[in-house]
């Protein structure tokens, strides 16, 4: 099973850039790899594991952006 994270975040201010870098850093810490610009993937062995990582991504996602 492959878990995809696709996002679009503002990077106009220093604060926005900091949030973007922290989110991207957290994705790497969770074991995601960059597939394309703003698209990250993680291979999971089961649906249960993918749900766990989906929840972790939602917890760390900034409020602004999509």
PDB file of N, CA, C and O in Angstrom:
ATOM      1  N   UNK A   1       0.851  -1.163   0.000  1.00  0.00           N
ATOM      2  CA  UNK A   1       0.000   0.000   0.000  1.00  0.00           C
ATOM      3  C   UNK A   1       0.902   1.232   0.000  1.00  0.00           C
ATOM      4  O   UNK A   1       1.926   1.258   0.669  1.00  0.00           O
ATOM      5  N   UNK A   2       0.490   2.243  -0.748  1.00  0.00           N
ATOM      6  CA  UNK A   2       1.267   3.475  -0.839  1.00  0.00           C
ATOM      7  C   UNK A   2       0.410   4.633  -0.338  1.00  0.00           C
ATOM      8  O   UNK A   2      -0.740   4.788  -0.747  1.00  0.00           O
ATOM      9  N   UNK A   3       0.969   5.423   0.559  1.00  0.00           N
ATOM     10  CA  UNK A   3       0.291   6.590   1.099  1.00  0.00           C
ATOM     11  C   UNK A   3       0.883   7.824   0.437  1.00  0.00           C
ATOM     12  O   UNK A   3       2.096   8.032   0.485  1.00  0.00           O
ATOM     13  N   UNK A   4       0.038   8.623  -0.204  1.00  0.00           N
ATOM     14  CA  UNK A   4       0.462   9.848  -0.873  1.00  0.00           C
ATOM     15  C   UNK A   4       0.089  11.054  -0.027  1.00  0.00           C
ATOM     16  O   UNK A   4      -1.011  11.109   0.523  1.00  0.00           O
ATOM     17  N   UNK A   5       0.985  12.037   0.037  1.00  0.00           N
ATOM     18  CA  UNK A   5       0.687  13.327   0.650  1.00  0.00           C
ATOM     19  C   UNK A   5       0.956  14.380  -0.415  1.00  0.00           C
ATOM     20  O   UNK A   5       2.074  14.494  -0.914  1.00  0.00           O
ATOM     21  N   UNK A   6      -0.091  15.111  -0.779  1.00  0.00           N
ATOM     22  CA  UNK A   6       0.031  16.195  -1.756  1.00  0.00           C
ATOM     23  C   UNK A   6      -0.430  17.476  -1.082  1.00  0.00           C
ATOM     24  O   UNK A   6      -1.491  17.488  -0.447  1.00  0.00           O
ATOM     25  N   UNK A   7       0.351  18.533  -1.215  1.00  0.00           N
ATOM     26  CA  UNK A   7      -0.013  19.763  -0.540  1.00  0.00           C
ATOM     27  C   UNK A   7       0.423  20.984  -1.338  1.00  0.00           C
ATOM     28  O   UNK A   7       1.280  20.910  -2.202  1.00  0.00           O
ATOM     29  N   UNK A   8      -0.221  22.099  -1.022  1.00  0.00           N
ATOM     30  CA  UNK A   8       0.113  23.396  -1.583  1.00  0.00           C
ATOM     31  C   UNK A   8       0.031  24.393  -0.442  1.00  0.00           C
ATOM     32  O   UNK A   8      -1.039  24.583   0.138  1.00  0.00           O
ATOM     33  N   UNK A   9       1.162  24.997  -0.115  1.00  0.00           N
ATOM     34  CA  UNK A   9       1.220  25.910   1.014  1.00  0.00           C
ATOM     35  C   UNK A   9       1.792  27.247   0.571  1.00  0.00           C
ATOM     36  O   UNK A   9       2.664  27.293  -0.298  1.00  0.00           O
ATOM     37  N   UNK A  10       1.320  28.340   1.178  1.00  0.00           N
ATOM     38  CA  UNK A  10       1.900  29.644   0.850  1.00  0.00           C
ATOM     39  C   UNK A  10       3.330  29.739   1.369  1.00  0.00           C
ATOM     40  O   UNK A  10       3.656  29.210   2.433  1.00  0.00           O
ATOM     41  N   UNK A  11       4.181  30.407   0.610  1.00  0.00           N
ATOM     42  CA  UNK A  11       5.582  30.587   1.022  1.00  0.00           C
ATOM     43  C   UNK A  11       6.013  32.039   0.798  1.00  0.00           C
ATOM     44  O   UNK A  11       7.132  32.310   0.399  1.00  0.00           O
ATOM     45  N   UNK A  12       5.108  32.963   1.056  1.00  0.00           N
ATOM     46  CA  UNK A  12       5.381  34.374   0.778  1.00  0.00           C
ATOM     47  C   UNK A  12       6.070  35.091   1.923  1.00  0.00           C
ATOM     48  O   UNK A  12       6.885  35.977   1.697  1.00  0.00           O
ATOM     49  N   UNK A  13       5.772  34.727   3.154  1.00  0.00           N
ATOM     50  CA  UNK A  13       6.392  35.390   4.303  1.00  0.00           C
ATOM     51  C   UNK A  13       7.378  34.442   4.980  1.00  0.00           C
ATOM     52  O   UNK A  13       7.386  33.234   4.715  1.00  0.00           O
ATOM     53  N   UNK A  14       8.197  35.006   5.862  1.00  0.00           N
ATOM     54  CA  UNK A  14       9.161  34.175   6.589  1.00  0.00           C
ATOM     55  C   UNK A  14       8.457  33.152   7.464  1.00  0.00           C
ATOM     56  O   UNK A  14       8.908  32.016   7.592  1.00  0.00           O
ATOM     57  N   UNK A  15       7.342  33.550   8.051  1.00  0.00           N
ATOM     58  CA  UNK A  15       6.575  32.631   8.898  1.00  0.00           C
ATOM     59  C   UNK A  15       6.015  31.470   8.067  1.00  0.00           C
ATOM     60  O   UNK A  15       6.041  30.322   8.496  1.00  0.00           O
ATOM     61  N   UNK A  16       5.498  31.790   6.868  1.00  0.00           N
ATOM     62  CA  UNK A  16       4.987  30.739   5.977  1.00  0.00           C
ATOM     63  C   UNK A  16       6.095  29.778   5.570  1.00  0.00           C
ATOM     64  O   UNK A  16       5.894  28.563   5.527  1.00  0.00           O
ATOM     65  N   UNK A  17       7.270  30.316   5.253  1.00  0.00           N
ATOM     66  CA  UNK A  17       8.400  29.464   4.875  1.00  0.00           C
ATOM     67  C   UNK A  17       8.816  28.547   6.011  1.00  0.00           C
ATOM     68  O   UNK A  17       9.137  27.378   5.791  1.00  0.00           O
ATOM     69  N   UNK A  18       8.788  29.078   7.229  1.00  0.00           N
ATOM     70  CA  UNK A  18       9.149  28.267   8.397  1.00  0.00           C
ATOM     71  C   UNK A  18       8.167  27.111   8.585  1.00  0.00           C
ATOM     72  O   UNK A  18       8.577  25.971   8.829  1.00  0.00           O
ATOM     73  N   UNK A  19       6.868  27.394   8.431  1.00  0.00           N
ATOM     74  CA  UNK A  19       5.856  26.343   8.557  1.00  0.00           C
ATOM     75  C   UNK A  19       6.032  25.292   7.468  1.00  0.00           C
ATOM     76  O   UNK A  19       5.904  24.093   7.720  1.00  0.00           O
ATOM     77  N   UNK A  20       6.320  25.741   6.247  1.00  0.00           N
ATOM     78  CA  UNK A  20       6.547  24.822   5.130  1.00  0.00           C
ATOM     79  C   UNK A  20       7.745  23.921   5.405  1.00  0.00           C
ATOM     80  O   UNK A  20       7.670  22.699   5.246  1.00  0.00           O
ATOM     81  N   UNK A  21       8.863  24.511   5.835  1.00  0.00           N
ATOM     82  CA  UNK A  21      10.072  23.721   6.100  1.00  0.00           C
ATOM     83  C   UNK A  21       9.857  22.731   7.236  1.00  0.00           C
ATOM     84  O   UNK A  21      10.302  21.581   7.167  1.00  0.00           O
ATOM     85  N   UNK A  22       9.155  23.157   8.290  1.00  0.00           N
ATOM     86  CA  UNK A  22       8.887  22.252   9.421  1.00  0.00           C
ATOM     87  C   UNK A  22       7.995  21.084   9.010  1.00  0.00           C
ATOM     88  O   UNK A  22       8.229  19.944   9.423  1.00  0.00           O
ATOM     89  N   UNK A  23       6.982  21.365   8.183  1.00  0.00           N
ATOM     90  CA  UNK A  23       6.092  20.298   7.720  1.00  0.00           C
ATOM     91  C   UNK A  23       6.860  19.316   6.842  1.00  0.00           C
ATOM     92  O   UNK A  23       6.731  18.101   7.001  1.00  0.00           O
ATOM     93  N   UNK A  24       7.669  19.838   5.932  1.00  0.00           N
ATOM     94  CA  UNK A  24       8.461  18.990   5.043  1.00  0.00           C
ATOM     95  C   UNK A  24       9.463  18.143   5.844  1.00  0.00           C
ATOM     96  O   UNK A  24       9.626  16.951   5.598  1.00  0.00           O
ATOM     97  N   UNK A  25      10.079  18.754   6.837  1.00  0.00           N
ATOM     98  CA  UNK A  25      11.020  18.035   7.700  1.00  0.00           C
ATOM     99  C   UNK A  25      10.313  16.910   8.457  1.00  0.00           C
ATOM    100  O   UNK A  25      10.837  15.796   8.575  1.00  0.00           O
ATOM    101  N   UNK A  26       9.107  17.181   8.929  1.00  0.00           N
ATOM    102  CA  UNK A  26       8.341  16.165   9.651  1.00  0.00           C
ATOM    103  C   UNK A  26       7.980  14.997   8.737  1.00  0.00           C
ATOM    104  O   UNK A  26       8.008  13.841   9.155  1.00  0.00           O
ATOM    105  N   UNK A  27       7.652  15.295   7.465  1.00  0.00           N
ATOM    106  CA  UNK A  27       7.358  14.217   6.521  1.00  0.00           C
ATOM    107  C   UNK A  27       8.560  13.291   6.368  1.00  0.00           C
ATOM    108  O   UNK A  27       8.421  12.073   6.350  1.00  0.00           O
ATOM    109  N   UNK A  28       9.756  13.864   6.261  1.00  0.00           N
ATOM    110  CA  UNK A  28      10.960  13.040   6.151  1.00  0.00           C
ATOM    111  C   UNK A  28      11.185  12.221   7.420  1.00  0.00           C
ATOM    112  O   UNK A  28      11.584  11.061   7.358  1.00  0.00           O
ATOM    113  N   UNK A  29      10.911  12.812   8.581  1.00  0.00           N
ATOM    114  CA  UNK A  29      11.061  12.082   9.848  1.00  0.00           C
ATOM    115  C   UNK A  29      10.090  10.909   9.935  1.00  0.00           C
ATOM    116  O   UNK A  29      10.399   9.890  10.552  1.00  0.00           O
ATOM    117  N   UNK A  30       8.915  11.042   9.317  1.00  0.00           N
ATOM    118  CA  UNK A  30       7.917   9.975   9.323  1.00  0.00           C
ATOM    119  C   UNK A  30       8.201   8.902   8.278  1.00  0.00           C
ATOM    120  O   UNK A  30       7.463   7.924   8.178  1.00  0.00           O
ATOM    121  N   UNK A  31       9.239   9.090   7.477  1.00  0.00           N
ATOM    122  CA  UNK A  31       9.621   8.069   6.510  1.00  0.00           C
ATOM    123  C   UNK A  31       9.097   8.289   5.107  1.00  0.00           C
ATOM    124  O   UNK A  31       9.173   7.388   4.274  1.00  0.00           O
ATOM    125  N   UNK A  32       8.565   9.469   4.820  1.00  0.00           N
ATOM    126  CA  UNK A  32       8.096   9.772   3.472  1.00  0.00           C
ATOM    127  C   UNK A  32       9.294  10.128   2.592  1.00  0.00           C
ATOM    128  O   UNK A  32      10.313  10.628   3.075  1.00  0.00           O
ATOM    129  N   UNK A  33       9.147   9.863   1.308  1.00  0.00           N
ATOM    130  CA  UNK A  33      10.169  10.265   0.341  1.00  0.00           C
ATOM    131  C   UNK A  33       9.502  11.168  -0.689  1.00  0.00           C
ATOM    132  O   UNK A  33       8.310  11.065  -0.957  1.00  0.00           O
ATOM    133  N   UNK A  34      10.311  12.072  -1.248  1.00  0.00           N
ATOM    134  CA  UNK A  34       9.781  13.015  -2.226  1.00  0.00           C
ATOM    135  C   UNK A  34       9.592  12.312  -3.563  1.00  0.00           C
ATOM    136  O   UNK A  34      10.527  11.742  -4.111  1.00  0.00           O
ATOM    137  N   UNK A  35       8.360  12.335  -4.069  1.00  0.00           N
ATOM    138  CA  UNK A  35       8.033  11.726  -5.353  1.00  0.00           C
ATOM    139  C   UNK A  35       8.130  12.779  -6.456  1.00  0.00           C
ATOM    140  O   UNK A  35       8.724  12.540  -7.497  1.00  0.00           O
ATOM    141  N   UNK A  36       7.531  13.916  -6.229  1.00  0.00           N
ATOM    142  CA  UNK A  36       7.611  15.098  -7.069  1.00  0.00           C
ATOM    143  C   UNK A  36       7.537  16.295  -6.146  1.00  0.00           C
ATOM    144  O   UNK A  36       7.330  16.148  -4.944  1.00  0.00           O
ATOM    145  N   UNK A  37       7.674  17.474  -6.709  1.00  0.00           N
ATOM    146  CA  UNK A  37       7.563  18.684  -5.901  1.00  0.00           C
ATOM    147  C   UNK A  37       6.198  18.728  -5.225  1.00  0.00           C
ATOM    148  O   UNK A  37       5.172  18.636  -5.899  1.00  0.00           O
ATOM    149  N   UNK A  38       6.169  18.815  -3.924  1.00  0.00           N
ATOM    150  CA  UNK A  38       4.960  18.853  -3.086  1.00  0.00           C
ATOM    151  C   UNK A  38       4.156  17.556  -3.115  1.00  0.00           C
ATOM    152  O   UNK A  38       2.995  17.531  -2.733  1.00  0.00           O
ATOM    153  N   UNK A  39       4.753  16.461  -3.554  1.00  0.00           N
ATOM    154  CA  UNK A  39       4.113  15.145  -3.502  1.00  0.00           C
ATOM    155  C   UNK A  39       5.091  14.174  -2.834  1.00  0.00           C
ATOM    156  O   UNK A  39       6.208  13.982  -3.311  1.00  0.00           O
ATOM    157  N   UNK A  40       4.666  13.609  -1.720  1.00  0.00           N
ATOM    158  CA  UNK A  40       5.503  12.696  -0.946  1.00  0.00           C
ATOM    159  C   UNK A  40       4.781  11.370  -0.798  1.00  0.00           C
ATOM    160  O   UNK A  40       3.551  11.324  -0.726  1.00  0.00           O
ATOM    161  N   UNK A  41       5.540  10.284  -0.747  1.00  0.00           N
ATOM    162  CA  UNK A  41       4.940   8.960  -0.632  1.00  0.00           C
ATOM    163  C   UNK A  41       5.611   8.182   0.498  1.00  0.00           C
ATOM    164  O   UNK A  41       6.750   8.456   0.876  1.00  0.00           O
ATOM    165  N   UNK A  42       4.850   7.232   1.017  1.00  0.00           N
ATOM    166  CA  UNK A  42       5.377   6.304   2.023  1.00  0.00           C
ATOM    167  C   UNK A  42       4.740   4.949   1.762  1.00  0.00           C
ATOM    168  O   UNK A  42       3.534   4.840   1.591  1.00  0.00           O
ATOM    169  N   UNK A  43       5.564   3.932   1.723  1.00  0.00           N
ATOM    170  CA  UNK A  43       5.070   2.571   1.538  1.00  0.00           C
ATOM    171  C   UNK A  43       4.689   2.003   2.889  1.00  0.00           C
ATOM    172  O   UNK A  43       5.455   2.068   3.844  1.00  0.00           O
ATOM    173  N   UNK A  44       3.473   1.445   2.971  1.00  0.00           N
ATOM    174  CA  UNK A  44       2.956   0.871   4.213  1.00  0.00           C
ATOM    175  C   UNK A  44       2.560  -0.574   3.963  1.00  0.00           C
ATOM    176  O   UNK A  44       2.092  -0.926   2.888  1.00  0.00           O
ATOM    177  N   UNK A  45       2.732  -1.402   4.984  1.00  0.00           N
ATOM    178  CA  UNK A  45       2.435  -2.825   4.843  1.00  0.00           C
ATOM    179  C   UNK A  45       0.956  -3.162   4.980  1.00  0.00           C
ATOM    180  O   UNK A  45       0.511  -4.208   4.536  1.00  0.00           O
ATOM    181  N   UNK A  46       0.185  -2.268   5.628  1.00  0.00           N
ATOM    182  CA  UNK A  46      -1.232  -2.581   5.829  1.00  0.00           C
ATOM    183  C   UNK A  46      -2.043  -1.289   5.919  1.00  0.00           C
ATOM    184  O   UNK A  46      -1.499  -0.191   6.058  1.00  0.00           O
ATOM    185  N   UNK A  47      -3.352  -1.447   5.876  1.00  0.00           N
ATOM    186  CA  UNK A  47      -4.251  -0.314   5.996  1.00  0.00           C
ATOM    187  C   UNK A  47      -4.148   0.315   7.379  1.00  0.00           C
ATOM    188  O   UNK A  47      -4.204   1.538   7.515  1.00  0.00           O
ATOM    189  N   UNK A  48      -3.959  -0.490   8.396  1.00  0.00           N
ATOM    190  CA  UNK A  48      -3.836   0.013   9.761  1.00  0.00           C
ATOM    191  C   UNK A  48      -2.628   0.937   9.901  1.00  0.00           C
ATOM    192  O   UNK A  48      -2.726   2.014  10.497  1.00  0.00           O
ATOM    193  N   UNK A  49      -1.516   0.526   9.349  1.00  0.00           N
ATOM    194  CA  UNK A  49      -0.303   1.347   9.413  1.00  0.00           C
ATOM    195  C   UNK A  49      -0.481   2.635   8.614  1.00  0.00           C
ATOM    196  O   UNK A  49      -0.082   3.711   9.059  1.00  0.00           O
ATOM    197  N   UNK A  50      -1.113   2.541   7.447  1.00  0.00           N
ATOM    198  CA  UNK A  50      -1.319   3.746   6.642  1.00  0.00           C
ATOM    199  C   UNK A  50      -2.250   4.729   7.351  1.00  0.00           C
ATOM    200  O   UNK A  50      -2.040   5.939   7.279  1.00  0.00           O
ATOM    201  N   UNK A  51      -3.248   4.240   8.046  1.00  0.00           N
ATOM    202  CA  UNK A  51      -4.141   5.115   8.817  1.00  0.00           C
ATOM    203  C   UNK A  51      -3.378   5.823   9.934  1.00  0.00           C
ATOM    204  O   UNK A  51      -3.630   6.987  10.231  1.00  0.00           O
ATOM    205  N   UNK A  52      -2.437   5.100  10.556  1.00  0.00           N
ATOM    206  CA  UNK A  52      -1.621   5.691  11.619  1.00  0.00           C
ATOM    207  C   UNK A  52      -0.806   6.867  11.077  1.00  0.00           C
ATOM    208  O   UNK A  52      -0.781   7.945  11.675  1.00  0.00           O
ATOM    209  N   UNK A  53      -0.195   6.687   9.915  1.00  0.00           N
ATOM    210  CA  UNK A  53       0.610   7.757   9.334  1.00  0.00           C
ATOM    211  C   UNK A  53      -0.261   8.881   8.774  1.00  0.00           C
ATOM    212  O   UNK A  53       0.129  10.045   8.813  1.00  0.00           O
ATOM    213  N   UNK A  54      -1.438   8.541   8.290  1.00  0.00           N
ATOM    214  CA  UNK A  54      -2.365   9.568   7.829  1.00  0.00           C
ATOM    215  C   UNK A  54      -2.742  10.486   8.989  1.00  0.00           C
ATOM    216  O   UNK A  54      -2.763  11.716   8.848  1.00  0.00           O
ATOM    217  N   UNK A  55      -2.988   9.900  10.138  1.00  0.00           N
ATOM    218  CA  UNK A  55      -3.329  10.678  11.330  1.00  0.00           C
ATOM    219  C   UNK A  55      -2.152  11.567  11.756  1.00  0.00           C
ATOM    220  O   UNK A  55      -2.341  12.736  12.111  1.00  0.00           O
ATOM    221  N   UNK A  56      -0.934  11.043  11.700  1.00  0.00           N
ATOM    222  CA  UNK A  56       0.245  11.831  12.073  1.00  0.00           C
ATOM    223  C   UNK A  56       0.458  13.008  11.128  1.00  0.00           C
ATOM    224  O   UNK A  56       0.838  14.100  11.561  1.00  0.00           O
ATOM    225  N   UNK A  57       0.212  12.802   9.840  1.00  0.00           N
ATOM    226  CA  UNK A  57       0.346  13.889   8.870  1.00  0.00           C
ATOM    227  C   UNK A  57      -0.699  14.963   9.149  1.00  0.00           C
ATOM    228  O   UNK A  57      -0.389  16.162   9.128  1.00  0.00           O
ATOM    229  N   UNK A  58      -1.931  14.564   9.422  1.00  0.00           N
ATOM    230  CA  UNK A  58      -2.994  15.522   9.727  1.00  0.00           C
ATOM    231  C   UNK A  58      -2.667  16.335  10.975  1.00  0.00           C
ATOM    232  O   UNK A  58      -2.965  17.525  11.037  1.00  0.00           O
ATOM    233  N   UNK A  59      -2.049  15.718  11.969  1.00  0.00           N
ATOM    234  CA  UNK A  59      -1.677  16.426  13.193  1.00  0.00           C
ATOM    235  C   UNK A  59      -0.614  17.485  12.935  1.00  0.00           C
ATOM    236  O   UNK A  59      -0.605  18.520  13.581  1.00  0.00           O
ATOM    237  N   UNK A  60       0.298  17.223  12.006  1.00  0.00           N
ATOM    238  CA  UNK A  60       1.417  18.132  11.754  1.00  0.00           C
ATOM    239  C   UNK A  60       1.175  19.114  10.613  1.00  0.00           C
ATOM    240  O   UNK A  60       2.004  19.985  10.393  1.00  0.00           O
ATOM    241  N   UNK A  61       0.082  18.983   9.895  1.00  0.00           N
ATOM    242  CA  UNK A  61      -0.190  19.858   8.757  1.00  0.00           C
ATOM    243  C   UNK A  61      -0.570  21.255   9.246  1.00  0.00           C
ATOM    244  O   UNK A  61      -1.386  21.403  10.153  1.00  0.00           O
ATOM    245  N   UNK A  62       0.020  22.283   8.658  1.00  0.00           N
ATOM    246  CA  UNK A  62      -0.356  23.657   9.011  1.00  0.00           C
ATOM    247  C   UNK A  62      -1.799  23.952   8.597  1.00  0.00           C
ATOM    248  O   UNK A  62      -2.332  23.341   7.667  1.00  0.00           O
ATOM    249  N   UNK A  63      -2.407  24.903   9.269  1.00  0.00           N
ATOM    250  CA  UNK A  63      -3.803  25.233   8.986  1.00  0.00           C
ATOM    251  C   UNK A  63      -3.968  25.966   7.662  1.00  0.00           C
ATOM    252  O   UNK A  63      -4.946  25.771   6.964  1.00  0.00           O
ATOM    253  N   UNK A  64      -2.994  26.837   7.316  1.00  0.00           N
ATOM    254  CA  UNK A  64      -3.121  27.527   6.037  1.00  0.00           C
ATOM    255  C   UNK A  64      -2.538  26.655   4.932  1.00  0.00           C
ATOM    256  O   UNK A  64      -1.628  25.867   5.142  1.00  0.00           O
ATOM    257  N   UNK A  65      -3.085  26.747   3.772  1.00  0.00           N
ATOM    258  CA  UNK A  65      -2.677  25.898   2.675  1.00  0.00           C
ATOM    259  C   UNK A  65      -3.691  24.786   2.466  1.00  0.00           C
ATOM    260  O   UNK A  65      -4.698  24.693   3.147  1.00  0.00           O
ATOM    261  N   UNK A  66      -3.402  23.954   1.489  1.00  0.00           N
ATOM    262  CA  UNK A  66      -4.318  22.842   1.207  1.00  0.00           C
ATOM    263  C   UNK A  66      -3.533  21.573   0.965  1.00  0.00           C
ATOM    264  O   UNK A  66      -2.368  21.588   0.672  1.00  0.00           O
TER     265      UNK A  66
END
